[in-house]
Amino acid sequence: ISDNQLKISAKAIALGAADDDVTIDASQLTGSNSVEMDIKDTSATTAASNITLTGSDNADKITLEQAKAASDSILTVTSGKGDDTITVKTTDSQDGVVVVTAGDGADTIDVTGATSDAATGSDITGGKGNDTIKLDTEGAATDFTVVFGSSLANNGLDTITNFVLGTAGDHV
């Protein structure tokens, strides 16, 4: 831990079979400790695996990248409280889903480099706080469902950027 931040970097994970799963859970970090994760799956297979990253209750920085085209992996990032920065990147033909759930705090969620061919299941939830959600819908065939709290007290003021209405099928 440097400056109260645990740094975890795995830039060449190679998941080989559908039962190969990666789970990194920093939710038990206490005090002023936070986590920085930089995880990249470079597998040569398209098998469906789960990559699940969970942050702490402080300001975390979490980056998850799926580098294999046509991967069926389920990519899940959950941050805790704190002003977190979450970035998810995939190839342009990711078949699995992308799920991002941020906790309380002014979070930044960046999925401008993420696509998914999955028809349903790719969800982004900002949580309490004034969050910024960066989408890339221009030219991408990804359907993200952005989930908001039921009231301002449960949500905050969220900003969605990079959203461009297409010719059909867009809902705001």
JSON list of C-alpha atoms in Angstrom, two decimals:
[
{"chain": "A", "resi": 1, "resn": "ILE", "atom": "CA", "xyz": [0.00, 0.00, 0.00]},
{"chain": "A", "resi": 2, "resn": "SER", "atom": "CA", "xyz": [1.37, 3.37, -1.05]},
{"chain": "A", "resi": 3, "resn": "ASP", "atom": "CA", "xyz": [-0.30, 6.58, 0.18]},
{"chain": "A", "resi": 4, "resn": "ASN", "atom": "CA", "xyz": [-3.10, 4.44, 1.64]},
{"chain": "A", "resi": 5, "resn": "GLN", "atom": "CA", "xyz": [-3.86, 2.96, -1.78]},
{"chain": "A", "resi": 6, "resn": "LEU", "atom": "CA", "xyz": [-3.56, -0.73, -2.61]},
{"chain": "A", "resi": 7, "resn": "LYS", "atom": "CA", "xyz": [-2.48, -1.10, -6.25]},
{"chain": "A", "resi": 8, "resn": "ILE", "atom": "CA", "xyz": [-3.40, -4.25, -8.16]},
{"chain": "A", "resi": 9, "resn": "SER", "atom": "CA", "xyz": [-2.25, -4.64, -11.75]},
{"chain": "A", "resi": 10, "resn": "ALA", "atom": "CA", "xyz": [-2.74, -7.70, -13.94]},
{"chain": "A", "resi": 11, "resn": "LYS", "atom": "CA", "xyz": [-2.31, -6.71, -17.58]},
{"chain": "A", "resi": 12, "resn": "ALA", "atom": "CA", "xyz": [-2.07, -10.21, -19.06]},
{"chain": "A", "resi": 13, "resn": "ILE", "atom": "CA", "xyz": [-4.71, -12.45, -17.50]},
{"chain": "A", "resi": 14, "resn": "ALA", "atom": "CA", "xyz": [-5.48, -15.31, -19.88]},
{"chain": "A", "resi": 15, "resn": "LEU", "atom": "CA", "xyz": [-8.76, -17.00, -19.01]},
{"chain": "A", "resi": 16, "resn": "GLY", "atom": "CA", "xyz": [-8.86, -20.28, -20.90]},
{"chain": "A", "resi": 17, "resn": "ALA", "atom": "CA", "xyz": [-12.17, -21.96, -20.15]},
{"chain": "A", "resi": 18, "resn": "ALA", "atom": "CA", "xyz": [-15.72, -20.99, -19.27]},
{"chain": "A", "resi": 19, "resn": "ASP", "atom": "CA", "xyz": [-15.09, -21.90, -15.64]},
{"chain": "A", "resi": 20, "resn": "ASP", "atom": "CA", "xyz": [-12.09, -19.57, -15.35]},
{"chain": "A", "resi": 21, "resn": "ASP", "atom": "CA", "xyz": [-13.30, -16.66, -13.25]},
{"chain": "A", "resi": 22, "resn": "VAL", "atom": "CA", "xyz": [-11.47, -13.74, -11.67]},
{"chain": "A", "resi": 23, "resn": "THR", "atom": "CA", "xyz": [-12.77, -12.03, -8.54]},
{"chain": "A", "resi": 24, "resn": "ILE", "atom": "CA", "xyz": [-10.94, -9.20, -6.82]},
{"chain": "A", "resi": 25, "resn": "ASP", "atom": "CA", "xyz": [-12.78, -7.85, -3.78]},
{"chain": "A", "resi": 26, "resn": "ALA", "atom": "CA", "xyz": [-11.39, -4.84, -1.90]},
{"chain": "A", "resi": 27, "resn": "SER", "atom": "CA", "xyz": [-14.60, -4.11, 0.00]},
{"chain": "A", "resi": 28, "resn": "GLN", "atom": "CA", "xyz": [-12.98, -4.99, 3.34]},
{"chain": "A", "resi": 29, "resn": "LEU", "atom": "CA", "xyz": [-10.34, -2.24, 3.15]},
{"chain": "A", "resi": 30, "resn": "THR", "atom": "CA", "xyz": [-10.88, 0.03, 6.16]},
{"chain": "A", "resi": 31, "resn": "GLY", "atom": "CA", "xyz": [-10.00, 3.53, 7.26]},
{"chain": "A", "resi": 32, "resn": "SER", "atom": "CA", "xyz": [-8.69, 5.83, 4.56]},
{"chain": "A", "resi": 33, "resn": "ASN", "atom": "CA", "xyz": [-7.46, 2.96, 2.37]},
{"chain": "A", "resi": 34, "resn": "SER", "atom": "CA", "xyz": [-8.54, 2.77, -1.26]},
{"chain": "A", "resi": 35, "resn": "VAL", "atom": "CA", "xyz": [-7.71, 0.56, -4.23]},
{"chain": "A", "resi": 36, "resn": "GLU", "atom": "CA", "xyz": [-6.40, 1.09, -7.76]},
{"chain": "A", "resi": 37, "resn": "MET", "atom": "CA", "xyz": [-7.07, -1.85, -10.08]},
{"chain": "A", "resi": 38, "resn": "ASP", "atom": "CA", "xyz": [-5.81, -2.18, -13.65]},
{"chain": "A", "resi": 39, "resn": "ILE", "atom": "CA", "xyz": [-6.96, -5.53, -15.03]},
{"chain": "A", "resi": 40, "resn": "LYS", "atom": "CA", "xyz": [-6.76, -6.76, -18.64]},
{"chain": "A", "resi": 41, "resn": "ASP", "atom": "CA", "xyz": [-7.93, -10.12, -20.00]},
{"chain": "A", "resi": 42, "resn": "THR", "atom": "CA", "xyz": [-5.79, -11.11, -22.98]},
{"chain": "A", "resi": 43, "resn": "SER", "atom": "CA", "xyz": [-7.22, -14.60, -23.39]},
{"chain": "A", "resi": 44, "resn": "ALA", "atom": "CA", "xyz": [-7.12, -16.21, -26.81]},
{"chain": "A", "resi": 45, "resn": "THR", "atom": "CA", "xyz": [-10.47, -17.91, -26.22]},
{"chain": "A", "resi": 46, "resn": "THR", "atom": "CA", "xyz": [-14.03, -16.60, -26.46]},
{"chain": "A", "resi": 47, "resn": "ALA", "atom": "CA", "xyz": [-15.26, -18.77, -23.56]},
{"chain": "A", "resi": 48, "resn": "ALA", "atom": "CA", "xyz": [-17.70, -17.14, -21.14]},
{"chain": "A", "resi": 49, "resn": "SER", "atom": "CA", "xyz": [-15.94, -16.25, -17.92]},
{"chain": "A", "resi": 50, "resn": "ASN", "atom": "CA", "xyz": [-16.74, -13.85, -15.10]},
{"chain": "A", "resi": 51, "resn": "ILE", "atom": "CA", "xyz": [-14.44, -10.99, -14.20]},
{"chain": "A", "resi": 52, "resn": "THR", "atom": "CA", "xyz": [-15.72, -9.30, -11.05]},
{"chain": "A", "resi": 53, "resn": "LEU", "atom": "CA", "xyz": [-13.98, -6.33, -9.47]},
{"chain": "A", "resi": 54, "resn": "THR", "atom": "CA", "xyz": [-15.20, -4.74, -6.22]},
{"chain": "A", "resi": 55, "resn": "GLY", "atom": "CA", "xyz": [-13.74, -1.54, -4.80]},
{"chain": "A", "resi": 56, "resn": "SER", "atom": "CA", "xyz": [-13.47, -0.12, -1.29]},
{"chain": "A", "resi": 57, "resn": "ASP", "atom": "CA", "xyz": [-15.47, 2.56, 0.52]},
{"chain": "A", "resi": 58, "resn": "ASN", "atom": "CA", "xyz": [-13.00, 5.27, -0.48]},
{"chain": "A", "resi": 59, "resn": "ALA", "atom": "CA", "xyz": [-11.98, 6.96, -3.74]},
{"chain": "A", "resi": 60, "resn": "ASP", "atom": "CA", "xyz": [-10.99, 4.06, -5.99]},
{"chain": "A", "resi": 61, "resn": "LYS", "atom": "CA", "xyz": [-9.69, 3.92, -9.55]},
{"chain": "A", "resi": 62, "resn": "ILE", "atom": "CA", "xyz": [-10.77, 0.76, -11.38]},
{"chain": "A", "resi": 63, "resn": "THR", "atom": "CA", "xyz": [-9.91, -0.07, -15.00]},
{"chain": "A", "resi": 64, "resn": "LEU", "atom": "CA", "xyz": [-11.08, -3.31, -16.63]},
{"chain": "A", "resi": 65, "resn": "GLU", "atom": "CA", "xyz": [-10.23, -4.25, -20.21]},
{"chain": "A", "resi": 66, "resn": "GLN", "atom": "CA", "xyz": [-11.38, -7.22, -22.30]},
{"chain": "A", "resi": 67, "resn": "ALA", "atom": "CA", "xyz": [-8.91, -7.55, -25.20]},
{"chain": "A", "resi": 68, "resn": "LYS", "atom": "CA", "xyz": [-10.30, -10.66, -26.94]},
{"chain": "A", "resi": 69, "resn": "ALA", "atom": "CA", "xyz": [-12.70, -10.12, -29.81]},
{"chain": "A", "resi": 70, "resn": "ALA", "atom": "CA", "xyz": [-16.02, -11.97, -29.52]},
{"chain": "A", "resi": 71, "resn": "SER", "atom": "CA", "xyz": [-15.47, -12.76, -25.84]},
{"chain": "A", "resi": 72, "resn": "ASP", "atom": "CA", "xyz": [-18.59, -13.94, -23.99]},
{"chain": "A", "resi": 73, "resn": "SER", "atom": "CA", "xyz": [-17.23, -12.85, -20.60]},
{"chain": "A", "resi": 74, "resn": "ILE", "atom": "CA", "xyz": [-19.39, -11.06, -18.07]},
{"chain": "A", "resi": 75, "resn": "LEU", "atom": "CA", "xyz": [-17.53, -7.95, -16.89]},
{"chain": "A", "resi": 76, "resn": "THR", "atom": "CA", "xyz": [-18.74, -6.60, -13.55]},
{"chain": "A", "resi": 77, "resn": "VAL", "atom": "CA", "xyz": [-17.34, -3.60, -11.67]},
{"chain": "A", "resi": 78, "resn": "THR", "atom": "CA", "xyz": [-18.79, -2.49, -8.34]},
{"chain": "A", "resi": 79, "resn": "SER", "atom": "CA", "xyz": [-17.32, 0.44, -6.45]},
{"chain": "A", "resi": 80, "resn": "GLY", "atom": "CA", "xyz": [-18.16, 1.39, -2.91]},
{"chain": "A", "resi": 81, "resn": "LYS", "atom": "CA", "xyz": [-18.55, 4.81, -1.36]},
{"chain": "A", "resi": 82, "resn": "GLY", "atom": "CA", "xyz": [-16.19, 7.58, -2.36]},
{"chain": "A", "resi": 83, "resn": "ASP", "atom": "CA", "xyz": [-15.53, 9.55, -5.52]},
{"chain": "A", "resi": 84, "resn": "ASP", "atom": "CA", "xyz": [-14.56, 6.63, -7.75]},
{"chain": "A", "resi": 85, "resn": "THR", "atom": "CA", "xyz": [-13.28, 6.50, -11.33]},
{"chain": "A", "resi": 86, "resn": "ILE", "atom": "CA", "xyz": [-14.38, 3.42, -13.27]},
{"chain": "A", "resi": 87, "resn": "THR", "atom": "CA", "xyz": [-13.25, 2.67, -16.83]},
{"chain": "A", "resi": 88, "resn": "VAL", "atom": "CA", "xyz": [-14.34, -0.35, -18.87]},
{"chain": "A", "resi": 89, "resn": "LYS", "atom": "CA", "xyz": [-12.87, -1.12, -22.31]},
{"chain": "A", "resi": 90, "resn": "THR", "atom": "CA", "xyz": [-13.61, -3.97, -24.71]},
{"chain": "A", "resi": 91, "resn": "THR", "atom": "CA", "xyz": [-12.97, -4.90, -28.30]},
{"chain": "A", "resi": 92, "resn": "ASP", "atom": "CA", "xyz": [-15.57, -3.75, -30.80]},
{"chain": "A", "resi": 93, "resn": "SER", "atom": "CA", "xyz": [-17.16, -7.21, -30.87]},
{"chain": "A", "resi": 94, "resn": "GLN", "atom": "CA", "xyz": [-17.54, -8.11, -27.17]},
{"chain": "A", "resi": 95, "resn": "ASP", "atom": "CA", "xyz": [-20.42, -10.60, -26.88]},
{"chain": "A", "resi": 96, "resn": "GLY", "atom": "CA", "xyz": [-20.72, -10.68, -23.07]},
{"chain": "A", "resi": 97, "resn": "VAL", "atom": "CA", "xyz": [-22.35, -8.09, -20.85]},
{"chain": "A", "resi": 98, "resn": "VAL", "atom": "CA", "xyz": [-20.86, -5.09, -19.06]},
{"chain": "A", "resi": 99, "resn": "VAL", "atom": "CA", "xyz": [-22.28, -4.24, -15.61]},
{"chain": "A", "resi": 100, "resn": "VAL", "atom": "CA", "xyz": [-21.09, -1.21, -13.64]},
{"chain": "A", "resi": 101, "resn": "THR", "atom": "CA", "xyz": [-22.49, -0.30, -10.23]},
{"chain": "A", "resi": 102, "resn": "ALA", "atom": "CA", "xyz": [-21.04, 2.73, -8.47]},
{"chain": "A", "resi": 103, "resn": "GLY", "atom": "CA", "xyz": [-21.79, 3.46, -4.83]},
{"chain": "A", "resi": 104, "resn": "ASP", "atom": "CA", "xyz": [-22.27, 6.71, -2.96]},
{"chain": "A", "resi": 105, "resn": "GLY", "atom": "CA", "xyz": [-20.09, 9.59, -4.10]},
{"chain": "A", "resi": 106, "resn": "ALA", "atom": "CA", "xyz": [-19.38, 11.73, -7.14]},
{"chain": "A", "resi": 107, "resn": "ASP", "atom": "CA", "xyz": [-18.31, 8.90, -9.43]},
{"chain": "A", "resi": 108, "resn": "THR", "atom": "CA", "xyz": [-17.03, 8.98, -13.00]},
{"chain": "A", "resi": 109, "resn": "ILE", "atom": "CA", "xyz": [-18.03, 5.98, -15.11]},
{"chain": "A", "resi": 110, "resn": "ASP", "atom": "CA", "xyz": [-16.36, 5.79, -18.52]},
{"chain": "A", "resi": 111, "resn": "VAL", "atom": "CA", "xyz": [-17.60, 3.16, -20.98]},
{"chain": "A", "resi": 112, "resn": "THR", "atom": "CA", "xyz": [-16.65, 5.10, -24.12]},
{"chain": "A", "resi": 113, "resn": "GLY", "atom": "CA", "xyz": [-14.30, 2.24, -25.02]},
{"chain": "A", "resi": 114, "resn": "ALA", "atom": "CA", "xyz": [-16.79, -0.55, -24.26]},
{"chain": "A", "resi": 115, "resn": "THR", "atom": "CA", "xyz": [-19.20, -2.31, -26.58]},
{"chain": "A", "resi": 116, "resn": "SER", "atom": "CA", "xyz": [-21.35, -5.39, -26.21]},
{"chain": "A", "resi": 117, "resn": "ASP", "atom": "CA", "xyz": [-23.38, -7.40, -28.68]},
{"chain": "A", "resi": 118, "resn": "ALA", "atom": "CA", "xyz": [-25.56, -8.69, -25.82]},
{"chain": "A", "resi": 119, "resn": "ALA", "atom": "CA", "xyz": [-29.19, -7.69, -26.35]},
{"chain": "A", "resi": 120, "resn": "THR", "atom": "CA", "xyz": [-29.82, -7.15, -22.62]},
{"chain": "A", "resi": 121, "resn": "GLY", "atom": "CA", "xyz": [-27.95, -7.10, -19.34]},
{"chain": "A", "resi": 122, "resn": "SER", "atom": "CA", "xyz": [-25.43, -4.28, -19.85]},
{"chain": "A", "resi": 123, "resn": "ASP", "atom": "CA", "xyz": [-26.37, -1.97, -16.97]},
{"chain": "A", "resi": 124, "resn": "ILE", "atom": "CA", "xyz": [-24.83, 1.14, -15.47]},
{"chain": "A", "resi": 125, "resn": "THR", "atom": "CA", "xyz": [-25.97, 2.30, -12.02]},
{"chain": "A", "resi": 126, "resn": "GLY", "atom": "CA", "xyz": [-24.48, 5.51, -10.68]},
{"chain": "A", "resi": 127, "resn": "GLY", "atom": "CA", "xyz": [-25.72, 5.34, -7.10]},
{"chain": "A", "resi": 128, "resn": "LYS", "atom": "CA", "xyz": [-26.07, 8.27, -4.72]},
{"chain": "A", "resi": 129, "resn": "GLY", "atom": "CA", "xyz": [-24.09, 11.35, -5.61]},
{"chain": "A", "resi": 130, "resn": "ASN", "atom": "CA", "xyz": [-23.48, 13.58, -8.60]},
{"chain": "A", "resi": 131, "resn": "ASP", "atom": "CA", "xyz": [-22.10, 11.10, -11.12]},
{"chain": "A", "resi": 132, "resn": "THR", "atom": "CA", "xyz": [-20.73, 11.52, -14.63]},
{"chain": "A", "resi": 133, "resn": "ILE", "atom": "CA", "xyz": [-21.47, 8.66, -17.03]},
{"chain": "A", "resi": 134, "resn": "LYS", "atom": "CA", "xyz": [-19.54, 8.75, -20.30]},
{"chain": "A", "resi": 135, "resn": "LEU", "atom": "CA", "xyz": [-21.14, 6.67, -23.06]},
{"chain": "A", "resi": 136, "resn": "ASP", "atom": "CA", "xyz": [-20.02, 6.06, -26.62]},
{"chain": "A", "resi": 137, "resn": "THR", "atom": "CA", "xyz": [-23.15, 5.46, -28.60]},
{"chain": "A", "resi": 138, "resn": "GLU", "atom": "CA", "xyz": [-21.95, 7.03, -31.82]},
{"chain": "A", "resi": 139, "resn": "GLY", "atom": "CA", "xyz": [-21.39, 4.06, -34.08]},
{"chain": "A", "resi": 140, "resn": "ALA", "atom": "CA", "xyz": [-21.51, 1.52, -31.24]},
{"chain": "A", "resi": 141, "resn": "ALA", "atom": "CA", "xyz": [-24.16, -1.19, -31.24]},
{"chain": "A", "resi": 142, "resn": "THR", "atom": "CA", "xyz": [-24.30, -1.38, -27.45]},
{"chain": "A", "resi": 143, "resn": "ASP", "atom": "CA", "xyz": [-27.51, -1.12, -25.46]},
{"chain": "A", "resi": 144, "resn": "PHE", "atom": "CA", "xyz": [-26.70, 0.17, -21.99]},
{"chain": "A", "resi": 145, "resn": "THR", "atom": "CA", "xyz": [-29.45, 0.55, -19.44]},
{"chain": "A", "resi": 146, "resn": "VAL", "atom": "CA", "xyz": [-28.62, 3.46, -17.14]},
{"chain": "A", "resi": 147, "resn": "VAL", "atom": "CA", "xyz": [-30.34, 3.01, -13.79]},
{"chain": "A", "resi": 148, "resn": "PHE", "atom": "CA", "xyz": [-31.17, 6.03, -11.63]},
{"chain": "A", "resi": 149, "resn": "GLY", "atom": "CA", "xyz": [-32.45, 6.28, -8.06]},
{"chain": "A", "resi": 150, "resn": "SER", "atom": "CA", "xyz": [-36.17, 6.78, -7.54]},
{"chain": "A", "resi": 151, "resn": "SER", "atom": "CA", "xyz": [-35.71, 10.27, -6.06]},
{"chain": "A", "resi": 152, "resn": "LEU", "atom": "CA", "xyz": [-33.14, 13.07, -5.98]},
{"chain": "A", "resi": 153, "resn": "ALA", "atom": "CA", "xyz": [-32.29, 12.09, -2.39]},
{"chain": "A", "resi": 154, "resn": "ASN", "atom": "CA", "xyz": [-31.46, 8.57, -3.58]},
{"chain": "A", "resi": 155, "resn": "ASN", "atom": "CA", "xyz": [-29.68, 9.61, -6.73]},
{"chain": "A", "resi": 156, "resn": "GLY", "atom": "CA", "xyz": [-28.07, 13.04, -6.99]},
{"chain": "A", "resi": 157, "resn": "LEU", "atom": "CA", "xyz": [-27.53, 15.00, -10.18]},
{"chain": "A", "resi": 158, "resn": "ASP", "atom": "CA", "xyz": [-26.10, 12.73, -12.85]},
{"chain": "A", "resi": 159, "resn": "THR", "atom": "CA", "xyz": [-24.60, 13.84, -16.16]},
{"chain": "A", "resi": 160, "resn": "ILE", "atom": "CA", "xyz": [-24.52, 11.59, -19.22]},
{"chain": "A", "resi": 161, "resn": "THR", "atom": "CA", "xyz": [-22.04, 12.57, -21.92]},
{"chain": "A", "resi": 162, "resn": "ASN", "atom": "CA", "xyz": [-21.29, 11.30, -25.43]},
{"chain": "A", "resi": 163, "resn": "PHE", "atom": "CA", "xyz": [-24.88, 10.25, -26.04]},
{"chain": "A", "resi": 164, "resn": "VAL", "atom": "CA", "xyz": [-25.93, 10.77, -29.64]},
{"chain": "A", "resi": 165, "resn": "LEU", "atom": "CA", "xyz": [-29.39, 9.88, -30.89]},
{"chain": "A", "resi": 166, "resn": "GLY", "atom": "CA", "xyz": [-29.26, 7.44, -33.76]},
{"chain": "A", "resi": 167, "resn": "THR", "atom": "CA", "xyz": [-31.79, 6.82, -36.50]},
{"chain": "A", "resi": 168, "resn": "ALA", "atom": "CA", "xyz": [-33.95, 4.47, -34.42]},
{"chain": "A", "resi": 169, "resn": "GLY", "atom": "CA", "xyz": [-34.21, 2.61, -31.15]},
{"chain": "A", "resi": 170, "resn": "ASP", "atom": "CA", "xyz": [-32.77, 5.22, -28.79]},
{"chain": "A", "resi": 171, "resn": "HIS", "atom": "CA", "xyz": [-34.60, 6.00, -25.56]},
{"chain": "A", "resi": 172, "resn": "VAL", "atom": "CA", "xyz": [-33.74, 8.76, -23.14]}
]
